[in-house]
Short mmCIF file of C-alpha atoms and ligand atoms in Angstrom, two decimals:
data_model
loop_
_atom_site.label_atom_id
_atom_site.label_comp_id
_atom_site.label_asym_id
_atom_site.label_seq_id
_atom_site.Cartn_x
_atom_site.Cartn_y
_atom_site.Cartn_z
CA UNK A 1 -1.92 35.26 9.21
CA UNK A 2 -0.46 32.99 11.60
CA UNK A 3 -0.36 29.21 10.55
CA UNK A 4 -2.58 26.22 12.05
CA UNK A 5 -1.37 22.87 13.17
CA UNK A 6 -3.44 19.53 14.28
CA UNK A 7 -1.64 17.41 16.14
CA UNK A 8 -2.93 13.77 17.19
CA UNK A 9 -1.85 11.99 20.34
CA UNK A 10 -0.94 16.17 21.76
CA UNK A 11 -0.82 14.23 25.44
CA UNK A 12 1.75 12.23 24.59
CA UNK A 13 5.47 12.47 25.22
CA UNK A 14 6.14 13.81 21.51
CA UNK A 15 2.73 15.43 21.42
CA UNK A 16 3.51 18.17 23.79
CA UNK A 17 6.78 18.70 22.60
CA UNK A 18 5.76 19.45 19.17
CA UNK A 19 2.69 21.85 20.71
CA UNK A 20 5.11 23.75 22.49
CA UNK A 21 7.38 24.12 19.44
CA UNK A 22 4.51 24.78 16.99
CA UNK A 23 3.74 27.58 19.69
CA UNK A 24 6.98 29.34 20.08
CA UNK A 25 6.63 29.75 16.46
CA UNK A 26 3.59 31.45 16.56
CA UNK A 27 1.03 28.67 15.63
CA UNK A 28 -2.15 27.82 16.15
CA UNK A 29 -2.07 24.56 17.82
CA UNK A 30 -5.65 22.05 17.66
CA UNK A 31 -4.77 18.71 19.43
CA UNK A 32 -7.15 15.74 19.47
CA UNK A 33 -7.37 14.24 22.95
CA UNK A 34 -9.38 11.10 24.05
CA UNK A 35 -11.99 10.83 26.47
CA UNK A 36 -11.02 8.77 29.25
CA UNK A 37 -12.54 8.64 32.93
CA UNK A 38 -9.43 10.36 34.25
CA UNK A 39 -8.00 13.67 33.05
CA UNK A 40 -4.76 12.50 31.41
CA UNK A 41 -3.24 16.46 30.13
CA UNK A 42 -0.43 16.14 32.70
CA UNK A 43 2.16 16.90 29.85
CA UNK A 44 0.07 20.01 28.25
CA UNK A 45 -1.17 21.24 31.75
CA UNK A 46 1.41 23.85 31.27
CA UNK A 47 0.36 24.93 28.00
CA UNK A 48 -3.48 25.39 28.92
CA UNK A 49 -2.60 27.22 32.51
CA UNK A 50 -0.24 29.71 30.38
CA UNK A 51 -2.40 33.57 29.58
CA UNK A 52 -0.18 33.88 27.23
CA UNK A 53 -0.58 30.70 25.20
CA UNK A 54 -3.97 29.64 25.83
CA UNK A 55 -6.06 31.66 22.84
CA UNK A 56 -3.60 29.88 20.66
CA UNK A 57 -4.09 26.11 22.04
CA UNK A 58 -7.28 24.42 21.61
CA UNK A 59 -7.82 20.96 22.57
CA UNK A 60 -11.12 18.97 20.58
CA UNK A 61 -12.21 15.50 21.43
CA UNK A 62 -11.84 12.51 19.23
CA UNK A 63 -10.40 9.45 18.63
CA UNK A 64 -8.19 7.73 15.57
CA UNK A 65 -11.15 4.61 16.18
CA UNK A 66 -13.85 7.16 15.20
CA UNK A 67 -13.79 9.02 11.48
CA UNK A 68 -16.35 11.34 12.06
CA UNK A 69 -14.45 12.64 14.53
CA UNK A 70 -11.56 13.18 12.81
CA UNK A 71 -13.43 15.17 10.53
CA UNK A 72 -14.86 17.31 12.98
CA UNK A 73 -12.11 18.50 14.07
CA UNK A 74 -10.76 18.91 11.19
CA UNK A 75 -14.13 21.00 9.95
CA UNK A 76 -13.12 22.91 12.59
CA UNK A 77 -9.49 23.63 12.93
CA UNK A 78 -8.82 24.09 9.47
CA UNK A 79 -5.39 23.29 9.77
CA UNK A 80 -2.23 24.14 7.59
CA UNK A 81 -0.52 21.19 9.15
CA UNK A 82 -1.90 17.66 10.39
CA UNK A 83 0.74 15.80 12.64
CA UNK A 84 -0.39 12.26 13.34
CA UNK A 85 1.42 11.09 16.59
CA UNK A 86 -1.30 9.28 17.70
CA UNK A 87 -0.99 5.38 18.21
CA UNK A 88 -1.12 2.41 20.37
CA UNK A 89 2.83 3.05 20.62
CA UNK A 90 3.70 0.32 22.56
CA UNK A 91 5.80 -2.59 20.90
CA UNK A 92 5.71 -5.08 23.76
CA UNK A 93 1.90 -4.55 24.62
CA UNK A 94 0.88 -4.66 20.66
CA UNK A 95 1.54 -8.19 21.26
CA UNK A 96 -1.36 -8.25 23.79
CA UNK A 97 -3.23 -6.10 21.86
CA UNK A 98 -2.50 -6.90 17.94
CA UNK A 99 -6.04 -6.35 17.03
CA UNK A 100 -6.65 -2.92 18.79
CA UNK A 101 -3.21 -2.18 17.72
CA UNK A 102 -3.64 -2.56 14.03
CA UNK A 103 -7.15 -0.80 14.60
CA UNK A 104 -5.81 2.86 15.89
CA UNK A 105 -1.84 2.58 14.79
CA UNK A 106 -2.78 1.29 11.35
CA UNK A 107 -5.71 2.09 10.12
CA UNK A 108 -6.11 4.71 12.54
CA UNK A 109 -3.76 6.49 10.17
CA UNK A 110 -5.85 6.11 6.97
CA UNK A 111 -9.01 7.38 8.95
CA UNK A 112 -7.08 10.40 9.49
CA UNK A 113 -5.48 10.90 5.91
CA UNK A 114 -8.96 10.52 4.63
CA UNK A 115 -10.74 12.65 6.35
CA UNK A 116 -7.72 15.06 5.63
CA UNK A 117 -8.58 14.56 1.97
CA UNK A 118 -11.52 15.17 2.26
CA UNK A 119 -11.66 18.54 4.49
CA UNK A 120 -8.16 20.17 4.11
CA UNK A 121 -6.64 18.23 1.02
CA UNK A 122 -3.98 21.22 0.96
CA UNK A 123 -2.66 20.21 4.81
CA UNK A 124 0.67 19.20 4.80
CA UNK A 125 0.31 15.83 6.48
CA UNK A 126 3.18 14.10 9.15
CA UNK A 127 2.71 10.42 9.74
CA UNK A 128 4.43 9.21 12.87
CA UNK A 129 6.62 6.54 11.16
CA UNK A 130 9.40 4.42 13.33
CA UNK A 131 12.54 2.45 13.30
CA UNK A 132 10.57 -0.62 13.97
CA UNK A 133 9.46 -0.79 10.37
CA UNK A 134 13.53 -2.14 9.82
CA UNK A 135 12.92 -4.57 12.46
CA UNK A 136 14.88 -7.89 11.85
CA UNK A 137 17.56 -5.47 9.97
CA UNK A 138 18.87 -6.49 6.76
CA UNK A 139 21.40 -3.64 6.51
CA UNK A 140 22.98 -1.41 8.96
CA UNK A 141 23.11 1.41 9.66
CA UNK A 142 19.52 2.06 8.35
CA UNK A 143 18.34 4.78 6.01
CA UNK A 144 15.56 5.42 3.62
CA UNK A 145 16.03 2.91 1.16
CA UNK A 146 16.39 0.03 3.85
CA UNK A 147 14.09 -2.66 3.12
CA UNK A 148 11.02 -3.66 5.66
CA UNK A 149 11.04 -6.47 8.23
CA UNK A 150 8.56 -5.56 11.03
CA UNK A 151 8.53 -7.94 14.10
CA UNK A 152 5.45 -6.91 16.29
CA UNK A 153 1.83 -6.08 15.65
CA UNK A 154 3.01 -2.69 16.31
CA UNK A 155 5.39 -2.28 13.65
CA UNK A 156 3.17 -4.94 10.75
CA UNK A 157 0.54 -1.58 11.90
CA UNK A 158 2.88 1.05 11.46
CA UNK A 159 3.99 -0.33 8.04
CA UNK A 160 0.76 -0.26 6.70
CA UNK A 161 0.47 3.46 7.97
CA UNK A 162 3.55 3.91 6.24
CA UNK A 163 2.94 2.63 3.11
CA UNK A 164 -1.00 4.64 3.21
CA UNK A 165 0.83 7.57 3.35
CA UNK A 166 2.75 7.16 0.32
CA UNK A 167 0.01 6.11 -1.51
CA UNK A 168 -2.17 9.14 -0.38
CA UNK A 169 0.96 11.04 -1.76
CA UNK A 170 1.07 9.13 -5.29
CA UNK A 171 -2.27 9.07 -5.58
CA UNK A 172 -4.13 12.57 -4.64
CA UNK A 173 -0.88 14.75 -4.50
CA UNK A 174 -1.26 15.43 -1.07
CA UNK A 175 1.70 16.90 0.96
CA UNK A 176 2.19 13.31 3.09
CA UNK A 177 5.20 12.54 4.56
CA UNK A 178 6.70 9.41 6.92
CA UNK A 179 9.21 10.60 9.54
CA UNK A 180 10.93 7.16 9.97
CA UNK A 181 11.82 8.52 13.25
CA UNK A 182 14.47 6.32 16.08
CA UNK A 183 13.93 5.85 19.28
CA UNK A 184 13.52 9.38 21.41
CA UNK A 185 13.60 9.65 25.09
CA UNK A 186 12.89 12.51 27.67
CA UNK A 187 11.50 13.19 31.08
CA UNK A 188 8.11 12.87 29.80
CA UNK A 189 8.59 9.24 28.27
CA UNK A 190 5.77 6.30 29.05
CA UNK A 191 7.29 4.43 32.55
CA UNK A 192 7.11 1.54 30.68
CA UNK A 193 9.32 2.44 28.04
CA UNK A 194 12.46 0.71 29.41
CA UNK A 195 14.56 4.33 29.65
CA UNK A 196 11.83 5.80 31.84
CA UNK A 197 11.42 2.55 33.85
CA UNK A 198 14.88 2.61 34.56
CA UNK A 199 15.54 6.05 35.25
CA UNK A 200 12.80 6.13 37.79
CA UNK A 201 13.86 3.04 39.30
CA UNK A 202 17.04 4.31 39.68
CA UNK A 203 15.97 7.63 40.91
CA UNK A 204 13.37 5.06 43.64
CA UNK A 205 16.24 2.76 44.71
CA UNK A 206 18.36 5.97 45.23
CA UNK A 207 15.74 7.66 47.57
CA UNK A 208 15.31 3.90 49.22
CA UNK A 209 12.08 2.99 47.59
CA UNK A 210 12.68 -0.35 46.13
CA UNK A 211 15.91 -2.43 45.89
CA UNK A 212 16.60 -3.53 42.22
CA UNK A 213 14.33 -2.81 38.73
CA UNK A 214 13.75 -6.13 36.77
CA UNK A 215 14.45 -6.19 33.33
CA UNK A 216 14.00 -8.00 30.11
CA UNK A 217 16.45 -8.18 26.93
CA UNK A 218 19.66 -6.36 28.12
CA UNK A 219 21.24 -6.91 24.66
CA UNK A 220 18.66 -5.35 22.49
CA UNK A 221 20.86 -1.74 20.94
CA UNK A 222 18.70 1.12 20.33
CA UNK A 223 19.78 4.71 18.57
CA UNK A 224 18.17 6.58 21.78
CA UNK A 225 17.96 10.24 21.19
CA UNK A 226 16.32 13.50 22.45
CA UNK A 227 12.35 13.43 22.10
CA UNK A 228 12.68 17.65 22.09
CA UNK A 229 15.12 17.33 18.88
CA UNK A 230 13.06 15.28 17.45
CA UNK A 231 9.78 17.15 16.90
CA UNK A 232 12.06 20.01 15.47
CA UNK A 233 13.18 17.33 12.52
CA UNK A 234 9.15 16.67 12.33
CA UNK A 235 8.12 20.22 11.32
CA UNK A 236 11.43 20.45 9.28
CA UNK A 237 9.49 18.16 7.20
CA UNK A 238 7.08 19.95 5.96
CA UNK A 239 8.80 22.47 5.47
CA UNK A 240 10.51 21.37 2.70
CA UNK A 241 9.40 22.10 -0.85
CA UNK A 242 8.82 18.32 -2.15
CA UNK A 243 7.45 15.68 0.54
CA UNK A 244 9.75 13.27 1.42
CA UNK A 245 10.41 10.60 3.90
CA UNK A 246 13.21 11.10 6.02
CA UNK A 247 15.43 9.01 8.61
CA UNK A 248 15.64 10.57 12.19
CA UNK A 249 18.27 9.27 14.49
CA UNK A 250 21.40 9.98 16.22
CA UNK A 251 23.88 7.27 14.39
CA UNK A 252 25.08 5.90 17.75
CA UNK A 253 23.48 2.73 19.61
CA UNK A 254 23.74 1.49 23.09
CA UNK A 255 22.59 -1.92 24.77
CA UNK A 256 19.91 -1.77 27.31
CA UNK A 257 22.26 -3.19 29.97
CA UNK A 258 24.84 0.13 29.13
CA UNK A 259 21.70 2.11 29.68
CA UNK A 260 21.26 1.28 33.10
CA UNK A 261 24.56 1.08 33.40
CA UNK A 262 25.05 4.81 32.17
CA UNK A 263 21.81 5.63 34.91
CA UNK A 264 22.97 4.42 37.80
CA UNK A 265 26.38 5.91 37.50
CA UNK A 266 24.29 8.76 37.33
CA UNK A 267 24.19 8.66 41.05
CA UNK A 268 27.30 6.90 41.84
CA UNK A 269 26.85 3.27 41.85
CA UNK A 270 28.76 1.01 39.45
CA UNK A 271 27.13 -2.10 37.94
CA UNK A 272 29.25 -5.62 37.61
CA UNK A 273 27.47 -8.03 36.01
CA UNK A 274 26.98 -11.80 36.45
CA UNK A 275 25.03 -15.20 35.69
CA UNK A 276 24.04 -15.76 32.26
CA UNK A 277 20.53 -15.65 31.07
CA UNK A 278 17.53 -15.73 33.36
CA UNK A 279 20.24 -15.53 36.17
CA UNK A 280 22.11 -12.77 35.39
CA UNK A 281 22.17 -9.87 37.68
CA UNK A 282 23.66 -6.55 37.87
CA UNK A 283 25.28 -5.89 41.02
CA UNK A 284 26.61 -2.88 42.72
CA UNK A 285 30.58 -2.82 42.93
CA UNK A 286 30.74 -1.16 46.03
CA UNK A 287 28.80 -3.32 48.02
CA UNK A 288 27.38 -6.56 45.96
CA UNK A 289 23.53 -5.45 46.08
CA UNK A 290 21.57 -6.33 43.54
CA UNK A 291 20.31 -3.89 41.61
CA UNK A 292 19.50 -5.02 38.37
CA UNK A 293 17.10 -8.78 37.66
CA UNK A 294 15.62 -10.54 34.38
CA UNK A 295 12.10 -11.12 34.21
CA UNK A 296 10.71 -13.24 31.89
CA UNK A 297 7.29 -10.78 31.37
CA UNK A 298 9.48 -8.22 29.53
CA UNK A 299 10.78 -10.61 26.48
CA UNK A 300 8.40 -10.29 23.77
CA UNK A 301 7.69 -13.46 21.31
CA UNK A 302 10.17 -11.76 18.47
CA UNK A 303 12.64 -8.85 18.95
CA UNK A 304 14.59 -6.48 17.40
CA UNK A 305 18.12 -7.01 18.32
CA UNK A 306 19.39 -3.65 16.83
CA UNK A 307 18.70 -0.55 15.15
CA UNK A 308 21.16 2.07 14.27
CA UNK A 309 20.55 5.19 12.04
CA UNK A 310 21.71 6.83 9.27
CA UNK A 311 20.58 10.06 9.48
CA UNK A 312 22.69 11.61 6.20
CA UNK A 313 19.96 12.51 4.08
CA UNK A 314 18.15 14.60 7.19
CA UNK A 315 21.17 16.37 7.93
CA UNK A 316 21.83 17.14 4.15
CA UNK A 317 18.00 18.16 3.35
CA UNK A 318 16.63 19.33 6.45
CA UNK A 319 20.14 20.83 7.91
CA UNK A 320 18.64 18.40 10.98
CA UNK A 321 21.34 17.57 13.99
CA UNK A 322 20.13 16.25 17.09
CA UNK A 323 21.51 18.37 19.94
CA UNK A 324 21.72 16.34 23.15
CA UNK A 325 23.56 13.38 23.52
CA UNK A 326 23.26 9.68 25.15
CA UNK A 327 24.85 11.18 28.52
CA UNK A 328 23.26 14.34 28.31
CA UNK A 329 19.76 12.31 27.98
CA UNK A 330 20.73 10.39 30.60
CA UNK A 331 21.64 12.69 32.94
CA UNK A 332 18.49 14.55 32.47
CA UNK A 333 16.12 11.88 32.76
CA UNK A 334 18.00 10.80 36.15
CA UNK A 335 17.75 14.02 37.50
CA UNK A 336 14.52 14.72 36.81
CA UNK A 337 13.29 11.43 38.28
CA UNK A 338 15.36 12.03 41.58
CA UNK A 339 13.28 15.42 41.74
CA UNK A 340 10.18 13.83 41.27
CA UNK A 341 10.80 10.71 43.61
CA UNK A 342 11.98 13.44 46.59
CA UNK A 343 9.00 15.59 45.85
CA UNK A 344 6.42 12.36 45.91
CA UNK A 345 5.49 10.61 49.68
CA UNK A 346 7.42 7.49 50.26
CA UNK A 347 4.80 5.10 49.72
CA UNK A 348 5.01 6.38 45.89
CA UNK A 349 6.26 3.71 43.55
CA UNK A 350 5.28 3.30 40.12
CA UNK A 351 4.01 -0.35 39.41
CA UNK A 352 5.48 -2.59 37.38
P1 NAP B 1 3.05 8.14 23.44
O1 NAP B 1 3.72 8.95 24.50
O2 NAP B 1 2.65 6.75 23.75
O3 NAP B 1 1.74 8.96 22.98
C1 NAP B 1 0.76 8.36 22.17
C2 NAP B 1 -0.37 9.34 22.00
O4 NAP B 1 -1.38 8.74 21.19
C3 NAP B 1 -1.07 9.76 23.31
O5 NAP B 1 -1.41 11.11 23.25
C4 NAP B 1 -2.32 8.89 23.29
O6 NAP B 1 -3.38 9.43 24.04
C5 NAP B 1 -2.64 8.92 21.82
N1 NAP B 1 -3.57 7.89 21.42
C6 NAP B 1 -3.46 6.55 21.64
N2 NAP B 1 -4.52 5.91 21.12
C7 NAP B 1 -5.32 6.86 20.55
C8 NAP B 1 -6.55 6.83 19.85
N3 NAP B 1 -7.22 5.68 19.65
N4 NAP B 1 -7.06 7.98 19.40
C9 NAP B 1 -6.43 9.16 19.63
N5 NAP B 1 -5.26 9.26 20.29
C10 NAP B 1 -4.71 8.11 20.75
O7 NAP B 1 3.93 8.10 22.13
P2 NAP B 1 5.18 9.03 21.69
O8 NAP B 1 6.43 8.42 22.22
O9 NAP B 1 4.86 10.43 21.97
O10 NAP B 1 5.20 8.75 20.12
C11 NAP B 1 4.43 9.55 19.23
C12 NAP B 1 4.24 8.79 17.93
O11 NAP B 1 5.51 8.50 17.34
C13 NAP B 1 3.53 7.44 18.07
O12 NAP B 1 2.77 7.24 16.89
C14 NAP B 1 4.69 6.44 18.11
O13 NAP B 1 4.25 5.17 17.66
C15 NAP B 1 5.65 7.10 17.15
N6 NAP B 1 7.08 6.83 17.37
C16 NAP B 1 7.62 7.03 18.60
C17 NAP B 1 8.98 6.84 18.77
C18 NAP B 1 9.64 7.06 20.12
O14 NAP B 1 10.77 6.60 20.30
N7 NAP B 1 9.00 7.78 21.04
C19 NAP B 1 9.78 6.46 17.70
C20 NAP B 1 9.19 6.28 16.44
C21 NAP B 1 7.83 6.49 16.29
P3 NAP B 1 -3.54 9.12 25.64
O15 NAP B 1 -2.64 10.10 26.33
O16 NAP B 1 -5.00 9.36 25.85
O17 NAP B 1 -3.12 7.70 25.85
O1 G4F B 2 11.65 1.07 25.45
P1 G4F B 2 11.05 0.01 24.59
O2 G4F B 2 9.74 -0.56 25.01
O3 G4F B 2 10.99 0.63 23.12
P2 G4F B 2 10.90 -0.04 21.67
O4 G4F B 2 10.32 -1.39 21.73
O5 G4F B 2 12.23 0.11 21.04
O6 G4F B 2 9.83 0.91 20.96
C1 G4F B 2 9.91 2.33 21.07
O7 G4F B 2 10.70 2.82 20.02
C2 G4F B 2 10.16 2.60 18.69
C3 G4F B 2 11.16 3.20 17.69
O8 G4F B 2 12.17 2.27 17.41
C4 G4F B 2 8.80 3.27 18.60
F1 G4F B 2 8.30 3.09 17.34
C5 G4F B 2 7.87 2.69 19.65
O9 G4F B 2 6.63 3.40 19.60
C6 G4F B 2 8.49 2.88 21.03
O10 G4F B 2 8.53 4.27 21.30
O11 G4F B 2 12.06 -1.22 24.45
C7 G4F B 2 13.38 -1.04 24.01
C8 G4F B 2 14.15 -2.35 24.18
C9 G4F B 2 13.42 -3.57 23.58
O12 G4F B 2 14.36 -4.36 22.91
C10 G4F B 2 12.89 -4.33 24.78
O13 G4F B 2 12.79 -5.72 24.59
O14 G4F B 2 14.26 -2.62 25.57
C11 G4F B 2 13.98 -3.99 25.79
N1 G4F B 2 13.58 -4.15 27.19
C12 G4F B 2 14.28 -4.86 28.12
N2 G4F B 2 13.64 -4.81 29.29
C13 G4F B 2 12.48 -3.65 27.77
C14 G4F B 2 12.52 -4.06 29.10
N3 G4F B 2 11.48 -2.87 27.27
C15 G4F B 2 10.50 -2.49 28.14
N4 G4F B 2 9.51 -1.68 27.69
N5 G4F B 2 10.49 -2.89 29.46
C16 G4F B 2 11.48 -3.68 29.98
O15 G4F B 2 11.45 -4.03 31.16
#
């Protein structure tokens, strides 16, 4: 009998990942997807349009606001496996949106652990934890036993999902683990994730669609890894014989300024910096253009200056390794933008 998976938030960037993991391995996969006005599958398209894939892939409406449909779905799938990667995952917007945000990212998590109690208590059950739960870090690098200091509505949400699934563990023996999981990057990130937003705009200044990309925080370090690896350390996880919450991260950080420094040398162009502040701009050695402004809009009321992983007890456990590197993800998220850019009519820009 081949195994079943439910995955939550299946259209986004980790979401169809995992499904196309979960279905090399011969799964089942159920994803939950929202109804919007628009048909927003671009990143599972593939999976859906492919004979030999598409008996195994079944896509349900529903909605981490709404419990009963949670546990339709789950009525129906009957899954071995419930991956929740659904959320409001943006840090800088949760600050727009702290009520929605603690709505579907927090308690969004407990509708779904309930309802998995109550259908399939015998699902092994992934919550989508994150590096922002370490926030204003007290230790570094980070691991499991790293104390809490969230610094967004996004990450005060995501620590409550945390701690609900270790108290749905404690309390009803369920299989429930947190995958306290760094920051992961790919073609398919968000464009407003600031890796996306600057490997398109380098790919759109490149093709001589815009002159510069404006930028908040260039200081803030990130661990920045491979989404693809990633999802492999999520299913490692419950595949284990004891739940557990594991760390998931590369051990190396890089500044937001060396990011876009590390994308635009991508295609050639070598960024000098000057000005402090609000004033400081990143300018291209060879012939003094711009290329690089601060905005005000994209500094958010509290930040998290660093996070840096320590990813021991995943290696040692889960025999996890993350297989790309910072230039390798670089290089392909360049590349693939420069595709896209060339392929799309030059009135194509994505808005900031
Ligand atoms: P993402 O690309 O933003 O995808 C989020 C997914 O959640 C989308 O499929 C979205 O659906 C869905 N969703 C949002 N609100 C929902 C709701 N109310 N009901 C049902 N589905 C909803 O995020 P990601 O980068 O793949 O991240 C996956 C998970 O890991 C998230 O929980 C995120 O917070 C967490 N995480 C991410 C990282 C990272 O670096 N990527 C690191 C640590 C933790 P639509 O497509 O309809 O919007
Ligand atoms: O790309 P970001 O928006 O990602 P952030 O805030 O680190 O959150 C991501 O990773 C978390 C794991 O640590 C996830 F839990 C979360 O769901 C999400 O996937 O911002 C990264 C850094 C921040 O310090 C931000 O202030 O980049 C800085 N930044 C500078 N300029 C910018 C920009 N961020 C964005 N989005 N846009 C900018 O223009």
């Amino acid at each position: 009998m081949s195994k079943s998976a439910l995955v939550t938030g299946i259209t986004g960037q980790d979401g169809s990942y995992l499904a196309e993991l979960l279905l090399a391995k011969g799964y089942d996969v159920h994803g939950v997807v929202r109804r919007a006005s628009t048909f927003n599958r671009q990143r599972i398209d593939h999976l859906r349009d492919d004979p030999d894939l598409r008996s195994r892939f079944h896509l349900h409406y529903g909605d981490l606001a709404d419990s009963e449909s949670l546990t339709s779905v789950l009525q129906i799938a009957r899954p071995d496996e419930v991956y929740n990667l659904a959320a409001q995952s943006h840090v800088g917007i949760s600050f727009s949106m702290p009520t929605y945000t603690g709505e579907v990212t927090g308690l969004g998590s407990v509708r779904l652990l309930e309802a998995v109690r109550q259908i399939s208590p015998e699902a092994r059950f992934y919550q989508a934890s994150s590096s922002e739960l370490f926030g204003k870090v007290v230790e570094s690098p980070q691991s499991e036993t790293t104390p809490f200091h969230p610094r967004s509505p996004y990450a005060v949400a995501k620590v409550y999902a945390f701690w609900a699934t270790v108290n749905y563990r404690e309390a009803y023996e369920m299989f429930a683990v947190n995958g306290i999981l760094f920051n992961h990057e790919s073609p398919r990130r968000g464009e407003n994730f600031v890796t996306r937003k600057i490997s398109r705009a380098v790919a759109e200044i490149e093709c001589g669609r815009r002159d510069f990309v404006a930028l908040g925080n260039l200081e803030a370090r990130r661990d920045w890894g491979f989404a693809g690896d990633y999802v492999d350390a999520m299913w490692r996880m419950l595949q284990v014989d004891a739940a557990q919450d594991y760390v998931i991260g590369t051990g190396q950080s890089c500044s937001v300024g060396e990011f876009a420094e590390a994308a635009f040398r991508e295609v050639g162009r070598e960024i000098d910096w000057e000005g402090k502040g609000e004033n400081r701009v990143g300018r291209d050695r060879a012939n003094g253009d711009i290329l690089v402004r601060i905005d005000r809009r994209y500094f958010r009321p509290a930040e998290v200056d660093m996070l840096l992983a320590d990813p021991t007890k995943a290696r040692q456990e889960l025999d996890w390794q993350p297989k790309v590197d910072f230039a390798e993800l670089v290089r392909m998220m360049v590349a693939h933008d420069l595709a896209v850019v060339r392929r799309e009519g030059p009135e194509s820009v994505i808005p900031e």
